[in-house]
Amino acid sequence: MRERRDFLKFFLFGSFFLFNYRISRAIEKQRNTKILSSNVFKKFVINENHPERPDRIEFIKKLIKDSKLENIYENYEGYNNVENWIELIHSREHINSLKANFPLAENVSRHAVCICLEGVDRIMMKKNRNIFCATRPPGHHALNTGKHEGFCFYNNVAIAAKYIQNKYNLSKILIVDWDYHHGNSTEYFFYDDPSVLFFSTHDQFAYPGTGSPNKVGKGAGKGLNINVHLPCNTSNKQIIEVFKKILIPKVNKFKPDFILISSGFDSRVDDLLGCYKVTDEGFIELTKIIKNLAHIHCNDRILSILEGGYNLQGNAKATIAHVKELNNFN
Ligand SMILES: [Zn+2]
C-alpha cells in the first residue's frame, strides 16, 4: 500500500516537473528572433542609380518569403515619438537642418530609429531573444553636420545604445561593427565613454578614411575603442580569427549588459563598394561568436541593425544567413 502511495507521489511530482519543463521550453521557443522592417523604406530614393536603394530591403523581404521565414518577420508601421531619444546623440541643429533640407530622408531615417528602439523594447520585455532591424538608410557615419554623411542621417546604433542605458538603466553596451567601412560616427560619440565598448573591423583606407588601430579611445574610455584594419581580400578565416583573438577576451573583461551589431554586409564577397571575400558562412561564424558572448554576459540580448551592403542578392543572402543563426538556439 505504502509503495503504491510512494509511486503515486513520485509519478505526480514527475509529471508536474515535466509539465513545467515543457511549458518553459515552449515559452523559450516563442521568444525567438524577429526581423523588423517597414514599407516606409520604399519611399526614399536618393537617385535611380544610387547603391543605397529601396531594393536593398525589398530583396531581403523576398528572400525571407522564399526561405519561409515569414513567421519571424514583421512589418512595423508604428510611429512613436523618438525625437527626445535622437537628441541624446544628435544636436537639435542637426535634426532641424535635416527636417528643413531633406524632409523625406529625415522622415524615413526617423522611422528606422523607431524600429530599432521598438526592437530594444521587445528584447527588454523578453518578447524576443534577439532582433534584426532591416532598416535603411544606414547610420554609422552620421555626424552632427546638418546633412548626410556616407548615406547616413541618424546613427541608429548609437541612439539605441543611449536608449538602452537611459530607459532600462543598463550600463554597459558592446557595439560590434563588421561593415566594410569604419563606423566613424559611433567611434566619435563614444570615444571617451567607459560604458560603451566599440569594436570595428573595416578597411581603414576606404571611406571615410578613419579607423586607425591607434585610435583606442581617450580619458575614461581609453582602451574601449577597438579598430581593426582588414585589407582587401580579407577571408572568413582572417576576420573570424580577429573576432576570436581580440573581441572575445576584451568582451569577457568588459562584461556587457546588451550587445548591438552594426551589421553591414558590404564586407561580403562581391559587394559593389567593398573588396573583402567574407561569405555567408563567415557571417554565420561571427554571429555564433556574438551569440555566445550574449549568452554568457547578457541573457542573449542582441539587437542587430543593418548598415551597408550593396550587392542586392548578396546583402539579402548574408542577412538571411545571419538571421537564421540568430534564431538557432538548439
Ligand atoms: Zn559600409
CSV table of C-alpha atoms in Angstrom, one decimal, residues 4-322:
chain,number,residue,atom,x,y,z
A,4,ARG,CA,1.8,2.4,-4.2
A,5,ARG,CA,1.4,5.7,-2.4
A,6,ASP,CA,5.1,6.5,-2.9
A,7,PHE,CA,4.8,5.5,-6.5
A,8,LEU,CA,1.8,7.8,-7.0
A,9,LYS,CA,3.7,10.7,-5.3
A,10,PHE,CA,6.7,10.1,-7.5
A,11,PHE,CA,4.5,9.9,-10.5
A,12,LEU,CA,2.6,13.2,-9.7
A,13,PHE,CA,5.8,15.1,-8.9
A,14,GLY,CA,7.4,13.8,-12.1
A,15,SER,CA,4.5,14.8,-14.2
A,16,PHE,CA,4.4,18.2,-12.6
A,17,PHE,CA,8.1,18.9,-13.3
A,18,LEU,CA,7.8,17.5,-16.8
A,19,PHE,CA,4.8,19.8,-17.5
A,20,ASN,CA,6.7,22.8,-16.2
A,21,TYR,CA,9.7,22.0,-18.2
A,22,ARG,CA,7.6,21.7,-21.4
A,23,ILE,CA,5.9,25.0,-20.7
A,24,SER,CA,9.1,26.8,-20.2
A,25,ARG,CA,10.6,25.2,-23.3
A,26,ALA,CA,7.5,26.4,-25.3
A,27,ILE,CA,7.9,29.9,-23.9
A,28,GLU,CA,11.6,29.9,-24.8
A,29,LYS,CA,10.7,28.8,-28.3
A,30,GLN,CA,8.2,31.6,-28.7
A,31,ARG,CA,10.9,34.1,-27.6
A,32,ASN,CA,12.7,33.6,-30.8
A,33,THR,CA,14.3,36.0,-33.3
A,34,LYS,CA,12.2,38.7,-35.0
A,35,ILE,CA,13.0,40.6,-38.2
A,36,LEU,CA,11.5,44.1,-38.1
A,37,SER,CA,11.2,46.2,-41.3
A,38,SER,CA,8.7,48.6,-42.9
A,39,ASN,CA,7.2,49.6,-46.2
A,40,VAL,CA,8.3,53.2,-45.4
A,41,PHE,CA,11.8,52.3,-46.6
A,42,LYS,CA,10.4,52.0,-50.2
A,43,LYS,CA,9.6,55.7,-50.2
A,44,PHE,CA,13.1,57.2,-50.1
A,45,VAL,CA,15.1,57.1,-53.3
A,46,ILE,CA,18.4,59.1,-53.5
A,47,ASN,CA,18.6,58.7,-57.3
A,48,GLU,CA,17.9,55.9,-59.7
A,49,ASN,CA,21.4,54.5,-59.8
A,50,HIS,CA,22.4,55.0,-56.2
A,51,PRO,CA,23.6,51.8,-54.5
A,52,GLU,CA,21.8,52.7,-51.2
A,53,ARG,CA,18.3,52.0,-52.7
A,54,PRO,CA,14.9,50.6,-51.6
A,55,ASP,CA,15.7,47.3,-53.3
A,56,ARG,CA,18.2,46.5,-50.6
A,57,ILE,CA,15.2,46.0,-48.3
A,58,GLU,CA,12.9,44.5,-51.0
A,59,PHE,CA,15.4,41.8,-51.9
A,60,ILE,CA,15.7,40.9,-48.2
A,61,LYS,CA,11.9,40.7,-47.9
A,62,LYS,CA,11.7,38.5,-51.0
A,63,LEU,CA,14.3,36.1,-49.6
A,64,ILE,CA,12.5,36.0,-46.3
A,65,LYS,CA,9.5,34.7,-48.2
A,66,ASP,CA,11.4,32.3,-50.3
A,67,SER,CA,13.2,31.0,-47.1
A,68,LYS,CA,9.8,30.5,-45.4
A,69,LEU,CA,10.8,32.8,-42.6
A,70,GLU,CA,7.6,34.9,-42.7
A,71,ASN,CA,6.7,33.7,-39.3
A,72,ILE,CA,9.5,35.7,-37.8
A,73,TYR,CA,9.0,38.7,-40.0
A,74,GLU,CA,7.0,41.8,-39.1
A,75,ASN,CA,6.2,44.9,-41.0
A,76,TYR,CA,6.3,47.6,-38.3
A,77,GLU,CA,4.5,50.8,-39.2
A,78,GLY,CA,4.2,52.3,-35.7
A,79,TYR,CA,5.4,55.8,-35.4
A,80,ASN,CA,6.5,56.6,-31.9
A,81,ASN,CA,7.8,60.0,-30.9
A,82,VAL,CA,11.6,59.3,-30.8
A,83,GLU,CA,13.0,62.7,-31.1
A,84,ASN,CA,14.0,63.1,-27.5
A,85,TRP,CA,15.9,59.8,-27.8
A,86,ILE,CA,17.6,61.0,-31.1
A,87,GLU,CA,18.7,64.1,-29.2
A,88,LEU,CA,20.8,62.0,-26.8
A,89,ILE,CA,23.2,61.7,-29.8
A,90,HIS,CA,22.3,64.3,-32.4
A,91,SER,CA,22.2,68.1,-31.9
A,92,ARG,CA,18.9,70.0,-32.3
A,93,GLU,CA,20.6,71.9,-35.1
A,94,HIS,CA,21.4,68.7,-37.0
A,95,ILE,CA,17.8,67.5,-36.6
A,96,ASN,CA,16.3,70.8,-37.7
A,97,SER,CA,18.6,71.0,-40.6
A,98,LEU,CA,17.6,67.5,-41.8
A,99,LYS,CA,14.0,68.4,-41.5
A,100,ALA,CA,14.4,71.6,-43.5
A,101,ASN,CA,16.7,70.3,-46.2
A,102,PHE,CA,16.0,66.6,-46.5
A,103,PRO,CA,12.4,66.1,-45.2
A,104,LEU,CA,11.7,62.8,-46.8
A,105,ALA,CA,15.1,61.3,-45.9
A,106,GLU,CA,14.7,62.6,-42.3
A,107,ASN,CA,11.2,61.0,-42.0
A,108,VAL,CA,12.4,57.7,-43.3
A,109,SER,CA,15.6,57.8,-41.1
A,110,ARG,CA,13.4,58.6,-38.1
A,111,HIS,CA,11.3,55.6,-38.8
A,112,ALA,CA,14.5,53.5,-38.9
A,113,VAL,CA,15.2,54.8,-35.3
A,114,CYS,CA,11.6,53.9,-34.3
A,115,ILE,CA,12.1,50.3,-35.4
A,116,CYS,CA,15.5,50.0,-33.6
A,117,LEU,CA,14.0,51.3,-30.3
A,118,GLU,CA,11.0,49.1,-30.7
A,119,GLY,CA,13.4,46.2,-31.1
A,120,VAL,CA,15.1,47.2,-27.8
A,121,ASP,CA,11.8,47.3,-26.0
A,122,ARG,CA,10.8,43.8,-27.2
A,123,ILE,CA,14.1,42.3,-26.2
A,124,MET,CA,13.9,44.0,-22.8
A,125,MET,CA,10.3,42.9,-22.3
A,126,LYS,CA,11.5,39.4,-23.2
A,127,LYS,CA,9.2,39.1,-26.2
A,128,ASN,CA,12.2,38.2,-28.3
A,129,ARG,CA,15.7,37.0,-27.5
A,130,ASN,CA,17.2,39.0,-30.3
A,131,ILE,CA,16.1,41.1,-33.2
A,132,PHE,CA,17.3,42.1,-36.7
A,133,CYS,CA,16.3,45.5,-38.0
A,134,ALA,CA,16.1,45.5,-41.8
A,135,THR,CA,16.2,49.3,-41.9
A,136,ARG,CA,17.7,52.0,-44.2
A,137,PRO,CA,19.3,54.4,-44.7
A,138,PRO,CA,22.3,53.1,-42.6
A,139,GLY,CA,23.6,55.2,-39.7
A,140,HIS,CA,27.1,54.6,-38.6
A,141,HIS,CA,28.6,57.6,-40.5
A,142,ALA,CA,26.0,60.1,-39.4
A,143,LEU,CA,27.6,63.1,-37.6
A,144,ASN,CA,26.1,66.4,-36.4
A,145,THR,CA,26.8,68.2,-39.6
A,146,GLY,CA,23.2,69.0,-40.6
A,147,LYS,CA,23.5,66.8,-43.6
A,148,HIS,CA,24.0,63.2,-44.5
A,149,GLU,CA,27.4,61.6,-44.3
A,150,GLY,CA,28.1,58.4,-46.3
A,151,PHE,CA,24.3,57.8,-46.9
A,152,CYS,CA,23.6,58.2,-43.2
A,153,PHE,CA,21.4,60.7,-41.4
A,154,TYR,CA,20.9,59.4,-37.9
A,155,ASN,CA,23.2,56.9,-36.1
A,156,ASN,CA,20.7,54.2,-35.2
A,157,VAL,CA,23.1,52.0,-33.3
A,158,ALA,CA,24.4,54.9,-31.2
A,159,ILE,CA,20.9,56.1,-30.4
A,160,ALA,CA,19.9,52.6,-29.4
A,161,ALA,CA,22.9,52.4,-27.0
A,162,LYS,CA,21.8,55.6,-25.3
A,163,TYR,CA,18.2,54.5,-25.2
A,164,ILE,CA,19.1,51.2,-23.5
A,165,GLN,CA,21.2,53.0,-20.9
A,166,ASN,CA,18.6,55.7,-20.2
A,167,LYS,CA,15.3,53.9,-20.4
A,168,TYR,CA,16.4,50.5,-19.0
A,169,ASN,CA,19.3,51.5,-16.7
A,170,LEU,CA,21.7,49.0,-18.2
A,171,SER,CA,25.1,50.4,-18.0
A,172,LYS,CA,27.5,48.6,-20.3
A,173,ILE,CA,26.9,48.3,-24.1
A,174,LEU,CA,29.0,46.4,-26.6
A,175,ILE,CA,28.8,47.6,-30.2
A,176,VAL,CA,30.2,45.3,-32.9
A,177,ASP,CA,30.6,46.8,-36.3
A,178,TRP,CA,31.5,44.4,-39.1
A,179,ASP,CA,30.6,46.7,-42.0
A,180,TYR,CA,33.4,47.1,-44.6
A,181,HIS,CA,33.6,50.9,-43.7
A,182,HIS,CA,34.7,52.3,-40.4
A,183,GLY,CA,31.8,53.4,-38.1
A,184,ASN,CA,33.4,56.8,-37.6
A,185,SER,CA,30.3,58.3,-36.1
A,186,THR,CA,29.9,55.6,-33.5
A,187,GLU,CA,33.5,56.0,-32.6
A,188,TYR,CA,33.1,59.8,-32.3
A,189,PHE,CA,30.1,59.7,-30.0
A,190,PHE,CA,31.6,57.2,-27.5
A,191,TYR,CA,35.3,57.9,-27.8
A,192,ASP,CA,35.7,58.9,-24.2
A,193,ASP,CA,32.8,56.9,-22.8
A,194,PRO,CA,33.7,54.0,-20.5
A,195,SER,CA,30.2,52.5,-20.7
A,196,VAL,CA,30.4,51.6,-24.4
A,197,LEU,CA,32.9,49.1,-25.9
A,198,PHE,CA,33.1,49.8,-29.7
A,199,PHE,CA,34.7,47.1,-31.8
A,200,SER,CA,35.0,47.7,-35.5
A,201,THR,CA,36.6,45.7,-38.4
A,202,HIS,CA,37.0,47.7,-41.6
A,203,ASP,CA,39.3,48.8,-44.4
A,204,GLN,CA,40.8,52.0,-43.0
A,205,PHE,CA,41.8,53.2,-46.4
A,206,ALA,CA,38.2,53.1,-47.7
A,207,TYR,CA,35.6,55.8,-47.0
A,208,PRO,CA,35.7,57.8,-44.6
A,209,GLY,CA,39.4,57.3,-44.2
A,210,THR,CA,39.2,56.9,-40.4
A,211,GLY,CA,39.6,53.8,-38.2
A,212,SER,CA,43.3,53.7,-37.4
A,213,PRO,CA,44.1,51.0,-34.9
A,214,ASN,CA,46.0,53.7,-33.0
A,215,LYS,CA,42.7,55.3,-32.1
A,216,VAL,CA,42.0,53.5,-28.8
A,217,GLY,CA,39.7,55.9,-27.0
A,218,LYS,CA,40.6,58.6,-24.5
A,219,GLY,CA,40.1,59.5,-20.9
A,220,ALA,CA,37.9,57.0,-19.1
A,221,GLY,CA,37.1,55.4,-22.4
A,222,LYS,CA,40.8,54.6,-23.2
A,223,GLY,CA,41.1,51.0,-24.4
A,224,LEU,CA,37.4,50.7,-25.2
A,225,ASN,CA,37.6,51.8,-28.8
A,226,ILE,CA,39.0,49.0,-30.9
A,227,ASN,CA,39.7,49.5,-34.6
A,228,VAL,CA,40.9,46.5,-36.6
A,229,HIS,CA,42.1,47.3,-40.1
A,230,LEU,CA,41.5,44.4,-42.5
A,231,PRO,CA,42.8,44.7,-46.1
A,232,CYS,CA,41.2,43.9,-49.4
A,233,ASN,CA,40.6,40.1,-50.0
A,234,THR,CA,40.1,39.5,-46.3
A,235,SER,CA,38.8,35.9,-45.9
A,236,ASN,CA,36.5,34.2,-43.4
A,237,LYS,CA,39.5,32.8,-41.6
A,238,GLN,CA,41.1,36.2,-41.1
A,239,ILE,CA,38.0,38.0,-39.8
A,240,ILE,CA,37.0,35.1,-37.6
A,241,GLU,CA,40.5,35.0,-36.1
A,242,VAL,CA,40.3,38.7,-35.3
A,243,PHE,CA,36.9,38.1,-33.5
A,244,LYS,CA,38.4,35.2,-31.6
A,245,LYS,CA,41.7,36.7,-30.6
A,246,ILE,CA,40.7,40.3,-30.0
A,247,LEU,CA,37.0,40.6,-29.5
A,248,ILE,CA,36.3,37.6,-27.2
A,249,PRO,CA,38.9,38.3,-24.5
A,250,LYS,CA,38.1,42.0,-24.4
A,251,VAL,CA,34.3,41.4,-24.1
A,252,ASN,CA,34.9,38.8,-21.3
A,253,LYS,CA,36.6,41.5,-19.3
A,254,PHE,CA,34.1,44.2,-20.2
A,255,LYS,CA,31.0,42.1,-19.5
A,256,PRO,CA,28.3,43.9,-21.5
A,257,ASP,CA,24.7,44.2,-20.5
A,258,PHE,CA,23.5,44.4,-24.1
A,259,ILE,CA,25.0,43.8,-27.5
A,260,LEU,CA,24.4,45.8,-30.6
A,261,ILE,CA,25.6,44.9,-34.1
A,262,SER,CA,26.2,47.4,-36.8
A,263,SER,CA,25.5,44.7,-39.4
A,264,GLY,CA,26.9,45.9,-42.6
A,265,PHE,CA,27.2,43.3,-45.4
A,266,ASP,CA,29.3,45.4,-47.7
A,267,SER,CA,32.1,43.3,-46.1
A,268,ARG,CA,30.6,40.3,-48.0
A,269,VAL,CA,32.3,38.9,-51.1
A,270,ASP,CA,31.2,40.6,-54.4
A,271,ASP,CA,29.9,43.8,-52.8
A,272,LEU,CA,29.8,46.9,-55.1
A,273,LEU,CA,31.6,49.1,-52.6
A,274,GLY,CA,33.8,46.6,-50.7
A,275,CYS,CA,36.7,44.3,-51.6
A,276,TYR,CA,36.5,41.5,-48.9
A,277,LYS,CA,35.9,37.8,-49.5
A,278,VAL,CA,33.8,37.1,-46.5
A,279,THR,CA,31.0,34.6,-47.3
A,280,ASP,CA,27.6,33.8,-45.7
A,281,GLU,CA,29.3,31.0,-43.8
A,282,GLY,CA,31.8,33.6,-42.4
A,283,PHE,CA,28.9,35.8,-41.1
A,284,ILE,CA,27.3,32.7,-39.6
A,285,GLU,CA,30.5,32.1,-37.6
A,286,LEU,CA,30.7,35.7,-36.5
A,287,THR,CA,27.1,35.6,-35.4
A,288,LYS,CA,27.8,32.4,-33.4
A,289,ILE,CA,30.7,34.2,-31.6
A,290,ILE,CA,28.5,37.1,-30.7
A,291,LYS,CA,25.6,34.9,-29.7
A,292,ASN,CA,27.8,33.0,-27.4
A,293,LEU,CA,29.1,36.3,-25.7
A,294,ALA,CA,25.5,37.4,-25.3
A,295,HIS,CA,24.6,34.1,-23.7
A,296,ILE,CA,27.5,34.4,-21.2
A,297,HIS,CA,27.1,38.0,-20.3
A,298,CYS,CA,23.6,39.4,-21.1
A,299,ASN,CA,20.8,36.9,-21.2
A,300,ASP,CA,21.2,36.5,-25.0
A,301,ARG,CA,20.2,40.2,-25.7
A,302,ILE,CA,21.3,41.2,-29.2
A,303,LEU,CA,19.9,43.9,-31.5
A,304,SER,CA,21.4,43.7,-35.0
A,305,ILE,CA,20.9,46.7,-37.3
A,306,LEU,CA,21.5,46.7,-41.0
A,307,GLU,CA,24.2,49.2,-42.1
A,308,GLY,CA,25.8,48.8,-45.6
A,309,GLY,CA,25.5,46.0,-48.1
A,310,TYR,CA,25.1,47.0,-51.8
A,311,ASN,CA,25.1,43.8,-53.8
A,312,LEU,CA,21.3,43.3,-53.7
A,313,GLN,CA,21.4,39.4,-53.8
A,314,GLY,CA,24.5,39.2,-51.6
A,315,ASN,CA,23.1,41.6,-49.0
A,316,ALA,CA,19.9,39.6,-48.8
A,317,LYS,CA,21.7,36.2,-48.6
A,318,ALA,CA,24.0,37.3,-45.9
A,319,THR,CA,21.1,38.8,-43.9
A,320,ILE,CA,19.2,35.5,-44.1
A,321,ALA,CA,22.3,33.5,-43.1
A,322,HIS,CA,22.8,35.9,-40.1
